[in-house]
CSV table of C-alpha atoms in Angstrom, one decimal:
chain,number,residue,atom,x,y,z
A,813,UNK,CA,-16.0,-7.7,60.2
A,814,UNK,CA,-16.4,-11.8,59.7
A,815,UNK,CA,-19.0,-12.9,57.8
A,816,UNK,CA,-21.5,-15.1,59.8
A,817,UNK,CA,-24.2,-17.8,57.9
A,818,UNK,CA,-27.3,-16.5,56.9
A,819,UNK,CA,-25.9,-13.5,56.1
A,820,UNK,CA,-26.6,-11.7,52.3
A,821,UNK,CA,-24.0,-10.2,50.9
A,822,UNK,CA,-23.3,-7.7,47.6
A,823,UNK,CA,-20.3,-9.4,46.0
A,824,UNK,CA,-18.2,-8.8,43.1
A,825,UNK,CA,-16.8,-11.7,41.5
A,826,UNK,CA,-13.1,-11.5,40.4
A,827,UNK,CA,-12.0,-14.9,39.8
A,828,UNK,CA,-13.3,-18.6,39.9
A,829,UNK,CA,-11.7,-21.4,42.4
A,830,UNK,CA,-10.7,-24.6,40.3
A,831,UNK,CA,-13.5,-26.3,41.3
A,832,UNK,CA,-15.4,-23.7,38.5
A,833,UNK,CA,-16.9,-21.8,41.8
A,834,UNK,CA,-17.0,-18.0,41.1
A,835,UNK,CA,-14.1,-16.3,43.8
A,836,UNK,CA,-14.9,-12.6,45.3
A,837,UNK,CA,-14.1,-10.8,48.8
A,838,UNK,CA,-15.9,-9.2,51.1
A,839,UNK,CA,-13.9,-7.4,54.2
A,840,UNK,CA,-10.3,-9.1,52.7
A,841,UNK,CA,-12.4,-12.7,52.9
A,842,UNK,CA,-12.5,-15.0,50.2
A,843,UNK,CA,-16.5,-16.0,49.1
A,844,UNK,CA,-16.9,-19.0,47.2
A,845,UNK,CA,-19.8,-19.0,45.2
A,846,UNK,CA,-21.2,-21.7,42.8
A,847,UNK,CA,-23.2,-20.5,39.7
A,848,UNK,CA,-21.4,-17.2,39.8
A,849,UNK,CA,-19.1,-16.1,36.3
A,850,UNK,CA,-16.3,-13.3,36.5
A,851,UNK,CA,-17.6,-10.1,35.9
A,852,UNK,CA,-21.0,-10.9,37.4
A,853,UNK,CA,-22.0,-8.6,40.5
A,854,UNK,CA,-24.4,-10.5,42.6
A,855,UNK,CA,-26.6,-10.5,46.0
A,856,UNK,CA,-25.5,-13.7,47.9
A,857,UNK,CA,-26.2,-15.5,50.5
A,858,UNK,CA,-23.7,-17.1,52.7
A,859,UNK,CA,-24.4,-20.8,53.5
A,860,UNK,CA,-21.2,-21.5,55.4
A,861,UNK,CA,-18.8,-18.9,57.2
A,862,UNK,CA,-15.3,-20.1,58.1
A,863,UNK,CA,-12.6,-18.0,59.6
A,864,UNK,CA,-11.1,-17.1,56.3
A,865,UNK,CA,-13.2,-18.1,53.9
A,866,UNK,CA,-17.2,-18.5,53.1
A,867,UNK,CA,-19.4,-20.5,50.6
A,868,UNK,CA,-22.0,-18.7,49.4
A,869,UNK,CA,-24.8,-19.0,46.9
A,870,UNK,CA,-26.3,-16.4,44.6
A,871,UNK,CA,-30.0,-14.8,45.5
A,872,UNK,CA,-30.1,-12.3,42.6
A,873,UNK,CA,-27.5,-11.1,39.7
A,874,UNK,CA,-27.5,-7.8,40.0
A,875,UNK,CA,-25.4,-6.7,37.2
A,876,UNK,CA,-24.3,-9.8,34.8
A,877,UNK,CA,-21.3,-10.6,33.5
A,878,UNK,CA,-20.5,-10.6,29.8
A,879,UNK,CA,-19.0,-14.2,29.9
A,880,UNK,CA,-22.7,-15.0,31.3
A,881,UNK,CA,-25.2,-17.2,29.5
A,882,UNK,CA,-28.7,-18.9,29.8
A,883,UNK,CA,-27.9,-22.7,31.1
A,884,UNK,CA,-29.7,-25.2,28.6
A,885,UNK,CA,-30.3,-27.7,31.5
A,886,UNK,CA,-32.8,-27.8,33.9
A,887,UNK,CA,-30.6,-30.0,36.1
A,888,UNK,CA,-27.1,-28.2,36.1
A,889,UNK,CA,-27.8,-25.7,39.2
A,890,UNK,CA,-27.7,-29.0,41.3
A,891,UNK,CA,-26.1,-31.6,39.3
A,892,UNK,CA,-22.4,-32.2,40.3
A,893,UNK,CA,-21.5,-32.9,36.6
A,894,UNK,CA,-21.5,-29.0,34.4
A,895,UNK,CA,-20.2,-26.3,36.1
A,896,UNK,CA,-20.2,-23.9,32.8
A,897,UNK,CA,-23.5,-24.4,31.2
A,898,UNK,CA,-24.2,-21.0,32.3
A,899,UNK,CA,-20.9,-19.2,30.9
A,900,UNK,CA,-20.2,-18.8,27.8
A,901,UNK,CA,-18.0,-21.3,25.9
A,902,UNK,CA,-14.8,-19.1,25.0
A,903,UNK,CA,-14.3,-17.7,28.5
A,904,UNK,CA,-14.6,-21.3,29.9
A,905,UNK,CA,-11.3,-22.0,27.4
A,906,UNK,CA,-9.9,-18.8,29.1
A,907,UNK,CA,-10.5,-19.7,32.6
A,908,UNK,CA,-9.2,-23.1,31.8
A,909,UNK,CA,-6.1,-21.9,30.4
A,910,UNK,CA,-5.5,-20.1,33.2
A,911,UNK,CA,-6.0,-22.8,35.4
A,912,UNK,CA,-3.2,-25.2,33.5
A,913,UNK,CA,-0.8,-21.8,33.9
A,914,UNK,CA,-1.7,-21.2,37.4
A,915,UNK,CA,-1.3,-24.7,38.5
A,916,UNK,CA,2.1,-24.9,36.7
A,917,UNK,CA,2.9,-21.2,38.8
A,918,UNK,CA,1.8,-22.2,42.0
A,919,UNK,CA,2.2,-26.0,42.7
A,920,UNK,CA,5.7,-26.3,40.1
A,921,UNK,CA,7.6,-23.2,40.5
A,922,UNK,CA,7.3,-23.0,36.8
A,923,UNK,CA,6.4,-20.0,34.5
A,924,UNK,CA,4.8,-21.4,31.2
A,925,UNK,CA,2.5,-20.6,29.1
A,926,UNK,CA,0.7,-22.8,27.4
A,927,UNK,CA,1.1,-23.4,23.4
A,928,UNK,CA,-2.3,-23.6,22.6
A,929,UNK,CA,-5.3,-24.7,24.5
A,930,UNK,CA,-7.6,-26.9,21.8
A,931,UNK,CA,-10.9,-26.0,22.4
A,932,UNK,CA,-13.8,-28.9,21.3
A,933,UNK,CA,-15.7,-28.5,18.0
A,934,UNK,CA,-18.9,-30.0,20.0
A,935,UNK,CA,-19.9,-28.8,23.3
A,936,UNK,CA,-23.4,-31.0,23.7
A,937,UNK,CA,-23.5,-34.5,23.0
A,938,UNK,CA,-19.9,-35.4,22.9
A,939,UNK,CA,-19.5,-38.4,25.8
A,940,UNK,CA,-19.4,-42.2,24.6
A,941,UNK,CA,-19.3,-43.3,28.3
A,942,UNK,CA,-22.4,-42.5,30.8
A,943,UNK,CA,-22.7,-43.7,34.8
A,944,UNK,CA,-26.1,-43.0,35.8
A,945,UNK,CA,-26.6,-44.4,39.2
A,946,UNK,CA,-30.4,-45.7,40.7
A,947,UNK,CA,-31.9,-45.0,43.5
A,948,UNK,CA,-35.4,-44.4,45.6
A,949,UNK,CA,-36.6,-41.8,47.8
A,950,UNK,CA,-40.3,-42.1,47.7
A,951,UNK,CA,-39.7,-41.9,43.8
A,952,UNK,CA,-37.5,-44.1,41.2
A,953,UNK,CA,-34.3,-41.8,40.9
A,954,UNK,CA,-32.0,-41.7,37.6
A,955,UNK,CA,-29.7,-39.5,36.9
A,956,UNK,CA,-26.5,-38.0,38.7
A,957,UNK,CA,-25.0,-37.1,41.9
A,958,UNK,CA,-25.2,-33.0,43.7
A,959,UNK,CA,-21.9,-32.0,43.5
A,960,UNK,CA,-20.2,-33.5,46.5
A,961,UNK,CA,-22.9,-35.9,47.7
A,962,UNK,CA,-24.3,-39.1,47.0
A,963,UNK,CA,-28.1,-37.6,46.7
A,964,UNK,CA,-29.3,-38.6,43.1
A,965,UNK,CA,-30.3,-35.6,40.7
A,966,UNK,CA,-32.8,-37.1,38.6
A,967,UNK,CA,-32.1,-36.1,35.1
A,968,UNK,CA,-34.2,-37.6,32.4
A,969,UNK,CA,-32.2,-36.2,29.9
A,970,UNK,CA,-28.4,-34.6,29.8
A,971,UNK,CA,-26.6,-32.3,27.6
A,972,UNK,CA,-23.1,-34.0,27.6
A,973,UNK,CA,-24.4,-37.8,26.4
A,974,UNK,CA,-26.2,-38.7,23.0
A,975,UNK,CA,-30.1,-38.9,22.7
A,976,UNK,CA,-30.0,-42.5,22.5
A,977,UNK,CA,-28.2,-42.4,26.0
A,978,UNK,CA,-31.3,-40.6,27.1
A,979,UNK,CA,-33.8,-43.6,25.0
A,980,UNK,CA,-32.2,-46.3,26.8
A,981,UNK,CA,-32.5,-45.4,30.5
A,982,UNK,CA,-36.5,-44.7,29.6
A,983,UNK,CA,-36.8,-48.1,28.4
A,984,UNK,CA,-34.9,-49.2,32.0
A,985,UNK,CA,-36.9,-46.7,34.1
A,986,UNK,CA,-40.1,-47.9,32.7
A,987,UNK,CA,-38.9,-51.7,33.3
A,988,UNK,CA,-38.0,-51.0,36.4
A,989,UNK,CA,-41.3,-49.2,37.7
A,990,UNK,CA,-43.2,-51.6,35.8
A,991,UNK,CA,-42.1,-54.8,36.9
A,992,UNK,CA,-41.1,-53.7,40.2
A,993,UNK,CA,-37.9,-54.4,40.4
A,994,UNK,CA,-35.9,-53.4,43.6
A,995,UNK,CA,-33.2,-50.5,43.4
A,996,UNK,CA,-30.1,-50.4,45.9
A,997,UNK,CA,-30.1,-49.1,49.2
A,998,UNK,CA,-26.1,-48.2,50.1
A,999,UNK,CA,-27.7,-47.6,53.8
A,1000,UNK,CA,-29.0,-51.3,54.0
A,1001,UNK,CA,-27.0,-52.9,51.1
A,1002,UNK,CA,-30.0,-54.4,49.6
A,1003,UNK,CA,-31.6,-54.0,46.5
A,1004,UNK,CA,-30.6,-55.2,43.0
A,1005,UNK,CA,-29.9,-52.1,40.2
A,1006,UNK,CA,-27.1,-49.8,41.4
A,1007,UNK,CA,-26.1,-48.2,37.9
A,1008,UNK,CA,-26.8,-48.2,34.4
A,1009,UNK,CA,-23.8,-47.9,32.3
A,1010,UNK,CA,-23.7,-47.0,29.0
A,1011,UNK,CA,-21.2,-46.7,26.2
A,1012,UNK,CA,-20.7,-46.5,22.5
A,1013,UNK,CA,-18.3,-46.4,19.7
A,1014,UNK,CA,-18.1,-42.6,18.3
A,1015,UNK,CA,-16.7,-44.2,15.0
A,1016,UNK,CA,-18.6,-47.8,15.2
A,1017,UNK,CA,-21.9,-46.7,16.6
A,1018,UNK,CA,-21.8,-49.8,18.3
A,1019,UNK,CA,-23.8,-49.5,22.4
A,1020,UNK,CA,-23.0,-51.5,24.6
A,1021,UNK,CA,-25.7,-51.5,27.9
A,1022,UNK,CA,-24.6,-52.8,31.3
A,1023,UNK,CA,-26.5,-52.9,34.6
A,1024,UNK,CA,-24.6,-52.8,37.5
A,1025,UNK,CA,-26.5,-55.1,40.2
A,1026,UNK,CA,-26.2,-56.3,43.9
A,1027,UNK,CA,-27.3,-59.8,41.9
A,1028,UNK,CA,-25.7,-62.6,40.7
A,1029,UNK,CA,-28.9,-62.5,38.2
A,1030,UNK,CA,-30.9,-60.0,36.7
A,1031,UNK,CA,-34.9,-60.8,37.0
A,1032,UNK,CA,-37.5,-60.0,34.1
A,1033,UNK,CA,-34.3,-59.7,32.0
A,1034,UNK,CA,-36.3,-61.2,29.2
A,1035,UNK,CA,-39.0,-58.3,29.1
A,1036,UNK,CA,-36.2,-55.9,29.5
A,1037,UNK,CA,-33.8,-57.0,26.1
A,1038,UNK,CA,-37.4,-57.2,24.7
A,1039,UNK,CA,-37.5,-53.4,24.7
A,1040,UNK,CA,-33.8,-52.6,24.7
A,1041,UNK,CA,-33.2,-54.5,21.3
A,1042,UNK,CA,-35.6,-52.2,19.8
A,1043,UNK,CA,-32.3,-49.7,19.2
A,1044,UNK,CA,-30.7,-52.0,16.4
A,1045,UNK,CA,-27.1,-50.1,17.4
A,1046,UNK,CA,-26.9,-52.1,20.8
A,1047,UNK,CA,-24.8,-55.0,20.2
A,1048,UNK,CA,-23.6,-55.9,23.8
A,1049,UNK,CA,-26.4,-56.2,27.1
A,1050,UNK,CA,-24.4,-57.1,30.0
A,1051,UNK,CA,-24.2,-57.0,33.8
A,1052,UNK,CA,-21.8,-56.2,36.0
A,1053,UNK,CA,-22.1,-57.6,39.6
A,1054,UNK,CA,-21.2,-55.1,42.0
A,1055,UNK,CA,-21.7,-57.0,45.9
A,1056,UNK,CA,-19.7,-54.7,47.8
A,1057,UNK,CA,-20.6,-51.9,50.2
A,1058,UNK,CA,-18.6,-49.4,48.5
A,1059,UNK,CA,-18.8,-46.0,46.1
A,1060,UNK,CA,-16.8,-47.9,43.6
A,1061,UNK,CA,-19.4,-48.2,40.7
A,1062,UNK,CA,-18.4,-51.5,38.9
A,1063,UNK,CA,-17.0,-54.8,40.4
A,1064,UNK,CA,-15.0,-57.2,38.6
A,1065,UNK,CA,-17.2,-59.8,37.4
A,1066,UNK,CA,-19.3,-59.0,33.8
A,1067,UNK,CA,-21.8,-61.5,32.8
A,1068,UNK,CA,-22.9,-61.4,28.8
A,1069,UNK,CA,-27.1,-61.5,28.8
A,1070,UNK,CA,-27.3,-60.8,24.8
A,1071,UNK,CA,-25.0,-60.0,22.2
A,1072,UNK,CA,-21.0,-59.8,22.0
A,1073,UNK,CA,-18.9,-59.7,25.5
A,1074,UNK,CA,-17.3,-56.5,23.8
A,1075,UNK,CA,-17.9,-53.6,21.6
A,1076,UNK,CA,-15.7,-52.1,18.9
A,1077,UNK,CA,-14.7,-48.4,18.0
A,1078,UNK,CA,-11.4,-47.1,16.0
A,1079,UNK,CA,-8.8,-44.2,17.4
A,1080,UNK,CA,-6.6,-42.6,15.6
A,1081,UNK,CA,-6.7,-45.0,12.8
A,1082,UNK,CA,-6.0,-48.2,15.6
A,1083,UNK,CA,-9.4,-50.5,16.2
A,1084,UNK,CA,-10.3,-50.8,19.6
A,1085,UNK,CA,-12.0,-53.2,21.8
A,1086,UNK,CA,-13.6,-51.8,24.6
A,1087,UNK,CA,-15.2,-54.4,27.6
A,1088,UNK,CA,-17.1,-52.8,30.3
A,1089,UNK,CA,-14.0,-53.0,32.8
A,1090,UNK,CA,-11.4,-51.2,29.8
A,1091,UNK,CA,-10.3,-47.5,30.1
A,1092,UNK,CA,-11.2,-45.3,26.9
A,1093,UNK,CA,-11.3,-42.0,26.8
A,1094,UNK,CA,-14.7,-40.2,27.1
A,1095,UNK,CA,-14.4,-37.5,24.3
A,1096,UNK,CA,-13.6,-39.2,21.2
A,1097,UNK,CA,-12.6,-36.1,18.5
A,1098,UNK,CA,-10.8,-34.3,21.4
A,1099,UNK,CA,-9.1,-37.6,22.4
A,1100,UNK,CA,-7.6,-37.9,18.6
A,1101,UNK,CA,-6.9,-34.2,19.4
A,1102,UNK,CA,-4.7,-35.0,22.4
A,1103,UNK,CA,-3.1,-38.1,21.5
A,1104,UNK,CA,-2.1,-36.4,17.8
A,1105,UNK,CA,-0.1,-33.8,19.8
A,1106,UNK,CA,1.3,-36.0,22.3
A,1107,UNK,CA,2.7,-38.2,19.2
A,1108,UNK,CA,3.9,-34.7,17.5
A,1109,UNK,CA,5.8,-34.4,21.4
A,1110,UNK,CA,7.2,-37.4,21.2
A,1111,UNK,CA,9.1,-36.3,17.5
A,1112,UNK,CA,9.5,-40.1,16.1
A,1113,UNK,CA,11.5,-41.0,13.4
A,1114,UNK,CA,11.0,-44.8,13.3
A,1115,UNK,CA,14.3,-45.8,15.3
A,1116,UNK,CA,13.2,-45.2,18.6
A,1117,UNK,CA,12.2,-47.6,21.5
A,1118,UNK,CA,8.9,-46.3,23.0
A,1119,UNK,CA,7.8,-47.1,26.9
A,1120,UNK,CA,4.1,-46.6,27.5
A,1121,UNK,CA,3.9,-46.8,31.0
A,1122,UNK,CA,0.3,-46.8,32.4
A,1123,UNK,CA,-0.3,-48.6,28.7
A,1124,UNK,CA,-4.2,-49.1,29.8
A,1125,UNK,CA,-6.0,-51.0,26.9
A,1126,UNK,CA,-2.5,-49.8,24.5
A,1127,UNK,CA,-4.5,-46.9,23.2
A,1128,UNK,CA,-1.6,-44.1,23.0
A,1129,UNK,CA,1.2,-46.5,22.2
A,1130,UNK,CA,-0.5,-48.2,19.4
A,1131,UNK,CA,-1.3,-45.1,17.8
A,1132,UNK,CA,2.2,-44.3,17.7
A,1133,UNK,CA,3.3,-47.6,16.6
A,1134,UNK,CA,4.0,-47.2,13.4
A,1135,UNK,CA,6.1,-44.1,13.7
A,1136,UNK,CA,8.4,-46.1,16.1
A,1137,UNK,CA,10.8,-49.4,15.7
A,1138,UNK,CA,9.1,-50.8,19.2
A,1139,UNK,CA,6.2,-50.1,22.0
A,1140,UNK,CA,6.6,-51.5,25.0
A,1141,UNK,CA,3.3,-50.9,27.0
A,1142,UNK,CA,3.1,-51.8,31.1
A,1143,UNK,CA,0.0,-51.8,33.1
A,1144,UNK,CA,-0.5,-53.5,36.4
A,1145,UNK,CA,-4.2,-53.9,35.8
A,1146,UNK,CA,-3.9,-57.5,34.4
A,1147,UNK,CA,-7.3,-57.1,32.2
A,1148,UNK,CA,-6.4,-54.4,30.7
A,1149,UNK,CA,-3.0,-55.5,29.2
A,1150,UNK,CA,-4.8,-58.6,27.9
A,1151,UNK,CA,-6.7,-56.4,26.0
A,1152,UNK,CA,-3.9,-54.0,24.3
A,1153,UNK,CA,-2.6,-57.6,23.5
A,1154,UNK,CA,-5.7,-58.3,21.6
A,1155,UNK,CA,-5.8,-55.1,20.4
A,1156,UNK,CA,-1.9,-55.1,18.7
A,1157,UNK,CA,-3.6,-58.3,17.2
A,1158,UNK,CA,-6.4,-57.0,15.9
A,1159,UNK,CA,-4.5,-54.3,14.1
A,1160,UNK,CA,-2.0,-56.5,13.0
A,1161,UNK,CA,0.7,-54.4,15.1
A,1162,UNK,CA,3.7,-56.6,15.4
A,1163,UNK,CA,6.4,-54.1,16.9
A,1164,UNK,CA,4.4,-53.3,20.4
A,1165,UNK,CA,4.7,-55.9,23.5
A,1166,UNK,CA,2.6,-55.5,26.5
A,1167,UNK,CA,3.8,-56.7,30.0
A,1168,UNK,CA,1.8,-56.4,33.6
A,1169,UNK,CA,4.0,-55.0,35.7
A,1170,UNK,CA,4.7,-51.8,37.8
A,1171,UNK,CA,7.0,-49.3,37.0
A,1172,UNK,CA,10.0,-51.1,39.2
A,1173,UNK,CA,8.9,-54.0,37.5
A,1174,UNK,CA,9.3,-52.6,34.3
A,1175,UNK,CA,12.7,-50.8,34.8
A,1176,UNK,CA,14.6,-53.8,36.1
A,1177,UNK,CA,12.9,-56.1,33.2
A,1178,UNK,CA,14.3,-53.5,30.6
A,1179,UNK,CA,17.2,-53.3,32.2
A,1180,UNK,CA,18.1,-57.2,32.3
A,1181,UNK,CA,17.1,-57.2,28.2
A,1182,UNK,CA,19.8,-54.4,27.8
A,1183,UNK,CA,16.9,-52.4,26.5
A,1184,UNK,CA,17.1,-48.3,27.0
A,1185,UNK,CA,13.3,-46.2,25.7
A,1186,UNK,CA,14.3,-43.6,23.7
A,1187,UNK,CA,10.7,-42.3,24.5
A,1188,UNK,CA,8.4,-42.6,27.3
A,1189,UNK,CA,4.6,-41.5,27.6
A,1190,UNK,CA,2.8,-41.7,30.8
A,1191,UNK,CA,-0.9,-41.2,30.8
A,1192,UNK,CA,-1.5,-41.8,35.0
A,1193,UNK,CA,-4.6,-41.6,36.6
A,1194,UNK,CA,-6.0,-38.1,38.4
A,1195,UNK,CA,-3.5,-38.6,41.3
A,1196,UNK,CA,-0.5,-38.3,38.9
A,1197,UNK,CA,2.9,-40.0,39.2
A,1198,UNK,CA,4.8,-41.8,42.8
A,1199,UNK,CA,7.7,-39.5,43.2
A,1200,UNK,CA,9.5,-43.1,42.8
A,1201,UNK,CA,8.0,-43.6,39.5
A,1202,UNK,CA,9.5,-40.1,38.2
A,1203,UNK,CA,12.9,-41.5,40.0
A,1204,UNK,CA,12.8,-44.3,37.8
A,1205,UNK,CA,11.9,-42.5,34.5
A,1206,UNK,CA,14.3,-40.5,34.6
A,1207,UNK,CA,17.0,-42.8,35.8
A,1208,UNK,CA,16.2,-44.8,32.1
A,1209,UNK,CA,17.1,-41.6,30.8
A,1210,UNK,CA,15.1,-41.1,28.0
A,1211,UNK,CA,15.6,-38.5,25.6
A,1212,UNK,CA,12.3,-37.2,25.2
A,1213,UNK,CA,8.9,-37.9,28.2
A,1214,UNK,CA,5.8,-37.1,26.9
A,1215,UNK,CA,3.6,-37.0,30.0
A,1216,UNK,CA,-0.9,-37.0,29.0
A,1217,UNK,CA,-2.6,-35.8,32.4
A,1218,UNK,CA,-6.1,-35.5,33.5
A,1219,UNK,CA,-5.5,-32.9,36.4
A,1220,UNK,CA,-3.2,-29.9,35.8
A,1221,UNK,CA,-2.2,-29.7,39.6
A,1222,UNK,CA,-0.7,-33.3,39.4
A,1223,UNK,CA,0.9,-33.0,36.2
A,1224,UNK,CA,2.9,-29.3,37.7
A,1225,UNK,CA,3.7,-30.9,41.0
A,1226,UNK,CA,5.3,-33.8,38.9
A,1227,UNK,CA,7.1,-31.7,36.2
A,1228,UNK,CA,8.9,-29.7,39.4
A,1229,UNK,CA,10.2,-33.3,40.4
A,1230,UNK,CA,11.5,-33.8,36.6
A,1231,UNK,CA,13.1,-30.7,36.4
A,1232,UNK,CA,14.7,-31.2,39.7
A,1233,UNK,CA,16.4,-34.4,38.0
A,1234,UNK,CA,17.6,-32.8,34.6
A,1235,UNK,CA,14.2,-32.8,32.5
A,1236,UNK,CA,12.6,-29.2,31.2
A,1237,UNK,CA,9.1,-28.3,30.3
A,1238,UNK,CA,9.9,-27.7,26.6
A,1239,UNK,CA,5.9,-27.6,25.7
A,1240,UNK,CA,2.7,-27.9,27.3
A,1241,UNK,CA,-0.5,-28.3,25.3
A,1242,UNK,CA,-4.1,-27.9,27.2
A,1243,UNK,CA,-7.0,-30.1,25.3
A,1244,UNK,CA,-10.7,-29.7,26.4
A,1245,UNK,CA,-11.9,-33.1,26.2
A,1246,UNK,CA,-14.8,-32.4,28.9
A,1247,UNK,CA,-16.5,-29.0,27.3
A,1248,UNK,CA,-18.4,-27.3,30.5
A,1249,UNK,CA,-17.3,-29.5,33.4
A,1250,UNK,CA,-14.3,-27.8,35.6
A,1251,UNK,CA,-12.0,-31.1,34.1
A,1252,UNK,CA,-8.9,-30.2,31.4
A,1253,UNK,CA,-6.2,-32.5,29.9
A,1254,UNK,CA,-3.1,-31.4,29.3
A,1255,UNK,CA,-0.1,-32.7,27.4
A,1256,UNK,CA,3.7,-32.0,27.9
A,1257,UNK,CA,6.7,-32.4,26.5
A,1258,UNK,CA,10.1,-32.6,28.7
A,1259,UNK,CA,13.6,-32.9,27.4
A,1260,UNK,CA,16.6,-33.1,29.4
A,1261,UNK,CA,17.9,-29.5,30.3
């Protein structure tokens, strides 16, 4: 019997789906159903009815799970951002875990467990980074996207960012309303505020405030640094013209209306300037976390030559700097090599060079210096490595990779490749940098086999 919409539905859930969506079956069909936790056995109703598989939602817990727990935000039944604020913490670990092991499984043939999973001390409050797009329906909208839409959950205040966060787009929703400034329209492409952007330095304190605007100017900016500047930790009010009909939040031009052009904030031990454009990892205690096992991986001595491809803003490879005799960092995002450049300065780091390149680049350049990494980290974005890119690492044959990922199903499809070409999976380490969101980081360490 196939399920139809409309339908309700007693389900049992026995797993969750790696989007965090609790996973039973009715009739040998798989039900996907969001706000559900293992263990919970619930009326639902089905919103969507495929031929082998349905999305439901639950009308009723009937008998809870014991992983289950009260959600301590209004907004995370529709916000796309938490999709654990109603399960408790350590089954979220578990279920994470599990997801870094199944991915390995499944997508790279590969039966590991994991050597630890590092769970965060802080849960609530633990993002220096916040997007918050703008928009208008009939009412001034702050706050984040429904999970995979572009319809704004207004959300006054949120869990994962710091109170101040939460000050500082009041002052901008009140300046906006109050001086009637227009909010962008991605149906017409007009309108001026798109998103507010906000970060600060865990260890500094520093904030940094940036507008995103369909503007070459910002109007009543007076009235508004008037009220921001109120909060004596904002040292940086910028805006960030963003012209384009796109989803991509920040275009490439930042203009400075008060303050410094950048903030500052230190990472394991290694000051770091961050710019709106520069990458910096959103969870700062889980982020030393990570990048303290990925330098215990990479077992330096002080004689070895280290590669940090994907080098971003120099973060990893500085932080191993003095444990090595050189770090050679390549990004091809121009920008953000100048700023590991300033940032080696800064710290007075005189055994790491940066270059802009890509990873062909960066192979032949070695290779003309008759220079072999004894080391190499990658750290590449959510889509993971080209299959070229893994051709090349391992063709420099390094003794030890040490490979930071973002998505465990990129980082298992790409260890298969290495351990087609002589590299094993000696260690894998899972680090929960973004507590109740579906997201896990993962370190590993391959050797040649």
């Amino acid at each position: 019997m196939s399920l139809v919409k409309n339908q309700e539905i007693e389900l049992q859930i026995e797993s969750f789906s790696s989007e965090g969506s609790g996973v039973g079956h009715y009739d040998k069909m798989a039900v996907f159903v969001s706000g559900a936790v293992v263990g919970d056995k619930a009326l639902v109703h089905i919103i969507k009815a495929k031929k082998t598989y349905a999305i439901g939602k639950v009308v009723k817990i009937l008998k809870p799970s014991k992983d289950r727990t009260d959600s301590d935000c209004e907004a995370s039944a529709s916000c796309g951002g938490c999709a654990f604020r109603h399960i408790k913490y350590g089954a979220e670990l578990e279920m994470k875990r599990q997801k870094v092991e199944n991915a390995f499984l499944r997508l790279g043939g590969i039966d590991k467990e994991i050597d630890e999973m590092i769970g965060a001390e802080s849960i609530t409050g633990y993002r220096n980074k916040a997007e918050y797009p703008v928009g208008f329906d009939g009412r001034l909208k702050i706050g984040f996207y429904a999970s995979h839409t572009h319809r704004i959950i207004d959300c006054p205040r949120c869990a994962l960012q710091p109170e101040v966060f939460s000050e500082i787009v009041k002052i901008i929703r009140k300046w906006i309303v109050e001086y009637g400034i227009s909010v962008y329209n991605p149906e017409t492409g007009k309108g001026i505020v798109r998103h507010i952007y906000i970060r600060q330095g865990a260890v500094s304190k520093e904030i940094m405030v940036c507008l995103v605007v369909n503007s070459d100017f910002l109007p009543k900016k007076d009235k508004l640094l008037e009220r921001l500047l109120v909060i004596s930790d904002i040292k940086s009010v910028v805006i960030n013209i963003n012209k384009d009909k796109t989803n991509v939040i920040l275009g490439r031009v930042c203009k400075t209306l008060w303050g410094n052009d950048y903030i500052y904030d230190e990472l394991c031990g290694v000051k770091i300037r961050l710019s709106p454009l520069s990458f910096y990892q959103v969870n700062h205690a889980q982020a030393q976390r990570l990048y303290e096992r990925a330098r215990e991986y990479a077992s330096l001595t002080g004689e070895e030559t280290l590669l940090d491809m994907y080098c971003g803003a120099g973060t990893i490879g500085l932080s191993m700097a003095d444990g090595c005799k050189d770090v050679i960092g390549v990004e091809i995002i121009r920008q953000a090599v100048a700023d590991a450049r300033v940032n080696a300065e800064i710290n007075g780091i005189k055994n790491a060079e940066f270059y802009c390149a890509d990873a062909a680049e960066a192979a032949k350049m070695l290779e003309e210096k008759g220079i072999k990494p004894d080391v190499i980290v990658l750290d590449p974005p959510r889509k993971g490595c080209e299959a070229s890119l893994v051709e090349t690492v391992c063709n420099m044959s390094p003794d030890r990779v040490v490979y930071v990922s973002c998505d465990p199903a990129t980082l298992a499809r790409d260890c298969k490749l290495f351990e087609e070409s002589g590299y094993k999976v000696e260690k894998l380490t899972a680090v929960d940098l973004f507590p109740r969101t579906v997201h896990v980081e993962c370190v590993a360490r391959l050797v040649k086999s």
